[in-house]
PDB file of C-alpha atoms in Angstrom:
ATOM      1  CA  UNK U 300      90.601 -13.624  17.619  1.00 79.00           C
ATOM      2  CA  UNK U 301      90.306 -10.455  15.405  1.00 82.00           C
ATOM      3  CA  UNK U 302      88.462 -10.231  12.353  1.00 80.00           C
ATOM      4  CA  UNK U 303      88.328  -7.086  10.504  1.00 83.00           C
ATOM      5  CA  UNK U 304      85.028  -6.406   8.099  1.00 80.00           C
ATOM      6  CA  UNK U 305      84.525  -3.972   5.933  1.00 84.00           C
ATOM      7  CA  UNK U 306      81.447  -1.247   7.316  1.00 86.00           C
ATOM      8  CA  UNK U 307      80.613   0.069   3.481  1.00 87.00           C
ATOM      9  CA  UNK U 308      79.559  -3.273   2.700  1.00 85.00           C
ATOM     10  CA  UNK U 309      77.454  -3.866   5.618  1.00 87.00           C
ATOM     11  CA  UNK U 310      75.999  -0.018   5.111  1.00 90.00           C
ATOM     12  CA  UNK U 311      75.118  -0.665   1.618  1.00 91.00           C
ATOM     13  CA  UNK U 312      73.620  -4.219   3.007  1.00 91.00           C
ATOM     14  CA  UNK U 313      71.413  -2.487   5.556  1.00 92.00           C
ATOM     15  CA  UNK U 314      70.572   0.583   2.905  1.00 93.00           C
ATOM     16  CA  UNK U 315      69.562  -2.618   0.543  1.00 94.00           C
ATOM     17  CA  UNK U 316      67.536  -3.944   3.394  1.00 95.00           C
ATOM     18  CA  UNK U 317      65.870  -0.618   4.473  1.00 95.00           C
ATOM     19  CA  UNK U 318      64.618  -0.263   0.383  1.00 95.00           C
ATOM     20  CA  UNK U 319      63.103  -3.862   0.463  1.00 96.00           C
ATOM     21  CA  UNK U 320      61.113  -3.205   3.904  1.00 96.00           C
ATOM     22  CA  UNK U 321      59.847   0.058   2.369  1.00 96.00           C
ATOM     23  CA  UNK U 322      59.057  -1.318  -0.564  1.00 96.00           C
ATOM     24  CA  UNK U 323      57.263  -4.291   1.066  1.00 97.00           C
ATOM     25  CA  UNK U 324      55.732  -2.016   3.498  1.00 97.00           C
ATOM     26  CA  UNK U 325      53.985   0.418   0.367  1.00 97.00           C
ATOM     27  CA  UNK U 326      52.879  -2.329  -1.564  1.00 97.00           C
ATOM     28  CA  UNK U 327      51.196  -4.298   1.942  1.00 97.00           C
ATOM     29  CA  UNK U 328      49.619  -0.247   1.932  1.00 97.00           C
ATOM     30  CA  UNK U 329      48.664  -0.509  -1.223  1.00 97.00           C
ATOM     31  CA  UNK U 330      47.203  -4.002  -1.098  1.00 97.00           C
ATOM     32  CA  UNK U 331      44.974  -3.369   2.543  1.00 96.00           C
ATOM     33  CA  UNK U 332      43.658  -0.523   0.382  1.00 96.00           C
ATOM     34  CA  UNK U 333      42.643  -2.207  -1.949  1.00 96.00           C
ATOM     35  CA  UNK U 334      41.231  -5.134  -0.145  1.00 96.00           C
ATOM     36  CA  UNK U 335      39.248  -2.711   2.029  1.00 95.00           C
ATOM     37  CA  UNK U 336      37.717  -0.741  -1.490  1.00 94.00           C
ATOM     38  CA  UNK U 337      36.612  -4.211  -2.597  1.00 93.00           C
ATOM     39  CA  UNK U 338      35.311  -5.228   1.325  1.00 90.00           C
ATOM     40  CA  UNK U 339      33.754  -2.225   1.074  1.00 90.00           C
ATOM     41  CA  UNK U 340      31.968  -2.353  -2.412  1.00 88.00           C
ATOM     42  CA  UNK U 341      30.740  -5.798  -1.952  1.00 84.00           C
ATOM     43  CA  UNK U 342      28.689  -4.908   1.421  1.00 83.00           C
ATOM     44  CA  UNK U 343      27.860  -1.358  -0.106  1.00 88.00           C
ATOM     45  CA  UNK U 344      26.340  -2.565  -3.170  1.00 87.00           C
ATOM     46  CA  UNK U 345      23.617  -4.647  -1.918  1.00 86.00           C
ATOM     47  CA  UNK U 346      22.672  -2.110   0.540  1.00 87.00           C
ATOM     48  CA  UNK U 347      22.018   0.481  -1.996  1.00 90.00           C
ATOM     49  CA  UNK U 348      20.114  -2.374  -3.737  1.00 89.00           C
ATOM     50  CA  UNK U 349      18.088  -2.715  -0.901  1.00 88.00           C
ATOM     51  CA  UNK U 350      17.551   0.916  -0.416  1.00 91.00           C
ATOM     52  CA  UNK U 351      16.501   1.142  -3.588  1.00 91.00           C
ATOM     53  CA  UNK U 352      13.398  -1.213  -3.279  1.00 91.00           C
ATOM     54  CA  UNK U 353      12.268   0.356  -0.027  1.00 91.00           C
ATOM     55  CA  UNK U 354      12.231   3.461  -1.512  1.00 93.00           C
ATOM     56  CA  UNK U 355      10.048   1.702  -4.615  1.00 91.00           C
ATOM     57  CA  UNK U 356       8.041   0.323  -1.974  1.00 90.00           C
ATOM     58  CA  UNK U 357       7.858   3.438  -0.125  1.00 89.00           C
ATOM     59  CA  UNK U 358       6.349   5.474  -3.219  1.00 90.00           C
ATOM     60  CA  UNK U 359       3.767   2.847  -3.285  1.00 87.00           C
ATOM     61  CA  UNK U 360       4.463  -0.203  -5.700  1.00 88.00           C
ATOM     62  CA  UNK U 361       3.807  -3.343  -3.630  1.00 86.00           C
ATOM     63  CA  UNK U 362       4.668  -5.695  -5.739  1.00 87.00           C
ATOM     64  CA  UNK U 363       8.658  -4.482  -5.116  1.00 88.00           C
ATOM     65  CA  UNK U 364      10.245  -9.005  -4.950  1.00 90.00           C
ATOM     66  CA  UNK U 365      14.198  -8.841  -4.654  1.00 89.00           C
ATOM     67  CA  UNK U 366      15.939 -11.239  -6.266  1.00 88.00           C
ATOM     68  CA  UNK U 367      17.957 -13.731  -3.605  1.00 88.00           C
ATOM     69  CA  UNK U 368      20.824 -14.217  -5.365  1.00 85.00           C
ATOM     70  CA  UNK U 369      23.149 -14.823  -1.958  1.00 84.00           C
ATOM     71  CA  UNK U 370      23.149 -17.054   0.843  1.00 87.00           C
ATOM     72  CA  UNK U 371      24.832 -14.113   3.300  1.00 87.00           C
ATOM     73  CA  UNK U 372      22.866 -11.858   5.862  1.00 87.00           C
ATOM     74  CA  UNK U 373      21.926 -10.098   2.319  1.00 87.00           C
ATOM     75  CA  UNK U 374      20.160 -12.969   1.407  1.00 88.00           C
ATOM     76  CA  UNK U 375      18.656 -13.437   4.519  1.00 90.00           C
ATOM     77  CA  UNK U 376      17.741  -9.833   4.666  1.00 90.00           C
ATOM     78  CA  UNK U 377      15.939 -10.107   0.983  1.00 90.00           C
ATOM     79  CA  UNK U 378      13.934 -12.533   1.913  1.00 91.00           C
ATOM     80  CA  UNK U 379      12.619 -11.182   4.861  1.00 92.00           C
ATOM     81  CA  UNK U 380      12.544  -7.428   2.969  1.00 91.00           C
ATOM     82  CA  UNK U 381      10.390  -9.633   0.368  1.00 92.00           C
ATOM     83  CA  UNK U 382       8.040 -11.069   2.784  1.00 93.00           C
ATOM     84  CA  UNK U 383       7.016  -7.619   4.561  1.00 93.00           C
ATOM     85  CA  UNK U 384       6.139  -6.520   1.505  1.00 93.00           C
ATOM     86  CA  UNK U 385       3.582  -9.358   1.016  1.00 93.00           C
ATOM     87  CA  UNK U 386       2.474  -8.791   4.479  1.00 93.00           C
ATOM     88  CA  UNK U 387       1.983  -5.179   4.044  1.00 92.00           C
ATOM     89  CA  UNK U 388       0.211  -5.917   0.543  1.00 91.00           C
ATOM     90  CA  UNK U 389      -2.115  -7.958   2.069  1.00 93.00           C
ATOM     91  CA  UNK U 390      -2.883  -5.920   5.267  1.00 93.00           C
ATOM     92  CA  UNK U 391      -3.566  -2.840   3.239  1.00 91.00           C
ATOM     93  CA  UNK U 392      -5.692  -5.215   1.012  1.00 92.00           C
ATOM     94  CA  UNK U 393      -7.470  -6.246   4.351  1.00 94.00           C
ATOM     95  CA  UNK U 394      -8.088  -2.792   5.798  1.00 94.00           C
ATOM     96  CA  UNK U 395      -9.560  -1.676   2.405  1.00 93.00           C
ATOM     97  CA  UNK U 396     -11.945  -4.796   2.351  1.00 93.00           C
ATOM     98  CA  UNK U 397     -13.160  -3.782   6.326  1.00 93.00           C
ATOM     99  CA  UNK U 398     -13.565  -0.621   5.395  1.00 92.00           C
ATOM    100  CA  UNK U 399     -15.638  -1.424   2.234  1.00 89.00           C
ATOM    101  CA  UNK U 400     -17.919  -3.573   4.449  1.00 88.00           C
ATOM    102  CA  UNK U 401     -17.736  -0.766   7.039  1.00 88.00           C
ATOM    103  CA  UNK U 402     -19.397   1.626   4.474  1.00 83.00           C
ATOM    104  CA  UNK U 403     -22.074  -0.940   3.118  1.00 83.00           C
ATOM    105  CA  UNK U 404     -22.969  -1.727   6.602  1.00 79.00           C
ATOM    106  CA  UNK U 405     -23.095   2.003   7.359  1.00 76.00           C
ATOM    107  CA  UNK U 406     -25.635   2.798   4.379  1.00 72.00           C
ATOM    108  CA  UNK U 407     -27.477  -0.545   5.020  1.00 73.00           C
ATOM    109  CA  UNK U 408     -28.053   1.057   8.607  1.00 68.00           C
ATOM    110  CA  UNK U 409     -28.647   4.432   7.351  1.00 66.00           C
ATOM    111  CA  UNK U 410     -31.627   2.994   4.686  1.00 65.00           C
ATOM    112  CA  UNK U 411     -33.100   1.011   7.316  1.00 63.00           C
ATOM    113  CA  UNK U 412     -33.242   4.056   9.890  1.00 59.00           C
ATOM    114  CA  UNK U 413     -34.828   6.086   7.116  1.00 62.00           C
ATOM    115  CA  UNK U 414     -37.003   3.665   5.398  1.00 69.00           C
ATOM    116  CA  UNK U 415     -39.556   3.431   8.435  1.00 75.00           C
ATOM    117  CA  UNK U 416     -40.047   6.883   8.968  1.00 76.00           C
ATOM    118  CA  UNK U 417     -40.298   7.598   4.849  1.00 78.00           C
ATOM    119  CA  UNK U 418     -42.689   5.462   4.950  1.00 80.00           C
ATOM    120  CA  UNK U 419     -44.868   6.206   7.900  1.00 82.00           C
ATOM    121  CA  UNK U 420     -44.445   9.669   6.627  1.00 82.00           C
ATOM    122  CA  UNK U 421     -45.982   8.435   2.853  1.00 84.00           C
ATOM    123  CA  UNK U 422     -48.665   6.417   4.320  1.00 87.00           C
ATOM    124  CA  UNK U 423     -49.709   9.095   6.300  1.00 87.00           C
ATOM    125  CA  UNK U 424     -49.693  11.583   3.573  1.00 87.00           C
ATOM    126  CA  UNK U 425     -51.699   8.730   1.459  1.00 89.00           C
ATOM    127  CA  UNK U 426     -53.956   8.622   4.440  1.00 90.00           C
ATOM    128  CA  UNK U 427     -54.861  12.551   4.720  1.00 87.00           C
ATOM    129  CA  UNK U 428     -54.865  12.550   0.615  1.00 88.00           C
ATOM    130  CA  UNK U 429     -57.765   9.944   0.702  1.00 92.00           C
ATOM    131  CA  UNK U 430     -59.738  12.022   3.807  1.00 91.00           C
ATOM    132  CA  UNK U 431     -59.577  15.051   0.987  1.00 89.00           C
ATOM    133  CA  UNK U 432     -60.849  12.789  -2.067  1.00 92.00           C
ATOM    134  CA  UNK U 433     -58.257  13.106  -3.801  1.00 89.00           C
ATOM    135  CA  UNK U 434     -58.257   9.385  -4.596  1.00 89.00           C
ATOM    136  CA  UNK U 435     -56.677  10.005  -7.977  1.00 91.00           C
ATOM    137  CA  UNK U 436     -53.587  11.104  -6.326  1.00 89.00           C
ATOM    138  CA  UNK U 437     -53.345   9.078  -3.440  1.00 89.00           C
ATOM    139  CA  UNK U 438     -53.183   6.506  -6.403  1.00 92.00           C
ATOM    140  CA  UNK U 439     -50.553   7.995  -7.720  1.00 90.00           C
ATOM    141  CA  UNK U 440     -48.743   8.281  -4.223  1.00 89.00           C
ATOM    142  CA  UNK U 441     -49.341   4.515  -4.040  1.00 91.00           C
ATOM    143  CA  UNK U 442     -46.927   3.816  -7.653  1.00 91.00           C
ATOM    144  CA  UNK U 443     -44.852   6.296  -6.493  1.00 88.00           C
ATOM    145  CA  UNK U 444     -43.950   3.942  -3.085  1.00 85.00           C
ATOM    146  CA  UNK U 445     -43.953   1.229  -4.627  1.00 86.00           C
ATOM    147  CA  UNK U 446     -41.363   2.181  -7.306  1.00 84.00           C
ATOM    148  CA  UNK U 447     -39.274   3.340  -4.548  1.00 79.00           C
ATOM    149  CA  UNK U 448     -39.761   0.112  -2.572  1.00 79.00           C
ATOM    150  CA  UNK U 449     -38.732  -2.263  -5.413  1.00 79.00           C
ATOM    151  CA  UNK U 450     -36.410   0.065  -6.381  1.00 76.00           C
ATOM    152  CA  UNK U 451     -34.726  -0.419  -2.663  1.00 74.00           C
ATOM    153  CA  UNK U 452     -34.627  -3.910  -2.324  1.00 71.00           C
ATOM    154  CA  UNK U 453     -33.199  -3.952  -5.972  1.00 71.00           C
ATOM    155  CA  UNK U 454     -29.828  -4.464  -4.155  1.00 62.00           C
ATOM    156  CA  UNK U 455     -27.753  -3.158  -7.226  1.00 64.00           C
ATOM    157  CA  UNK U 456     -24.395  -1.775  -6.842  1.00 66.00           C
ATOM    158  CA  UNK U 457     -24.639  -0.193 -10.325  1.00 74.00           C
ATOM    159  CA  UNK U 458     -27.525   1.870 -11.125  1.00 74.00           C
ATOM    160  CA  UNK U 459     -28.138   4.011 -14.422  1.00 81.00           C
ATOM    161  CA  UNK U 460     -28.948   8.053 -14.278  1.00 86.00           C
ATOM    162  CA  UNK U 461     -32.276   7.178 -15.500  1.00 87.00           C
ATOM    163  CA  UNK U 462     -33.713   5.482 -12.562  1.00 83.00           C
ATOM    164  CA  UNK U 463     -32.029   7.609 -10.330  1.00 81.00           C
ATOM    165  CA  UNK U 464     -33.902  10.301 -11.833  1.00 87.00           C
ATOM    166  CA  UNK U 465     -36.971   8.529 -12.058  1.00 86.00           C
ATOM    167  CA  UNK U 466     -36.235   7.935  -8.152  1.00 81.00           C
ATOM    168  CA  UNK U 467     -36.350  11.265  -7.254  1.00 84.00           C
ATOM    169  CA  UNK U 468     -39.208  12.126  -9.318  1.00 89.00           C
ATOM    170  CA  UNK U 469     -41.561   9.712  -7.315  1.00 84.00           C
ATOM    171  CA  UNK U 470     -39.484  11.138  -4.075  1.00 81.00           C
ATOM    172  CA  UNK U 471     -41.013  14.667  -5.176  1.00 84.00           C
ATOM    173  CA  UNK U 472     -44.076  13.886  -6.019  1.00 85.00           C
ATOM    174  CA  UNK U 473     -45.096  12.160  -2.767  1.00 82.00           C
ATOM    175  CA  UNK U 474     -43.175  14.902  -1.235  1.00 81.00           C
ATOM    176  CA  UNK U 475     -45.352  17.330  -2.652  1.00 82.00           C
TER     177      UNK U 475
END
């Protein structure tokens, strides 16, 4: 059996063949590149969103919340970003109320260290006042400690210049 074909049409049948696999093979190129730019901006995107709270965070605003908008790792990952925060808030809110009570506790310990001696001091001074006669002042001394007394136990955070002043003028005067 013999057949005879013609080669130019099978040639121009493979050439037409050859063009279609190219062709197919650019625009599966193109495509993968195109999938992979989109791939690539959806995970980029929230991670700059991210990185952009921590850095608000990291400047110092502590009240950075992300918005969970996705059920993903991203999600996941704002949630728990969001919760830190609160946890951080809260210890640094923590550490500032210990120290606060560290201070207090500090002057309360300071006043009560001085406060015996000032006043064994003053009632001795009082005491060697009176041996001289000078009752008048020795009275004096005696208003004088017992301004600063009440003015001790006052327990006021907020005091005005005026009794401050008036403070150290009675601190003076027995002093003197």
């Amino acid at each position: 059996l013999v057949g005879i074909v013609d080669a130019d049409g099978i040639r121009s049948k493979v050439a037409q063949l050859k063009e279609d696999l190219y062709a197919v093979l650019v625009l599966e190129l193109v495509m993968a590149a195109f999938l992979s730019l989109m791939l690539s901006f959806q995970v980029n995107k929230p991670i700059k969103e991210l990185m952009g709270y921590m850095k608000k965070v990291e400047g110092g605003n502590l009240s950075v919340q992300i918005p969970v908008r996705r059920k993903d790792e991203f999600g996941q990952l704002s949630m728990q970003f969001n919760h830190m925060v609160e946890q951080l808030d809260d210890l640094i809110r923590e550490v500032y109320e210990v120290k606060a009570s560290e201070r207090e506790a500090q002057i309360a310990a300071m006043r009560a260290q001085m406060n015996p001696h000032f006043l064994y001091n003053t009632l001795d001074g009082i005491s060697w006042t009176v041996n001289f006669g000078k009752n008048d002042e020795a009275c004096e001394m005696i208003a004088c400690l017992g301004d600063i007394l009440r003015y001790s136990i006052k327990g006021s955070e907020f005091v005005t210049v005026r009794d401050e002043v008036q403070q150290a003028a009675n601190y003076l005067y027995i002093q003197k």
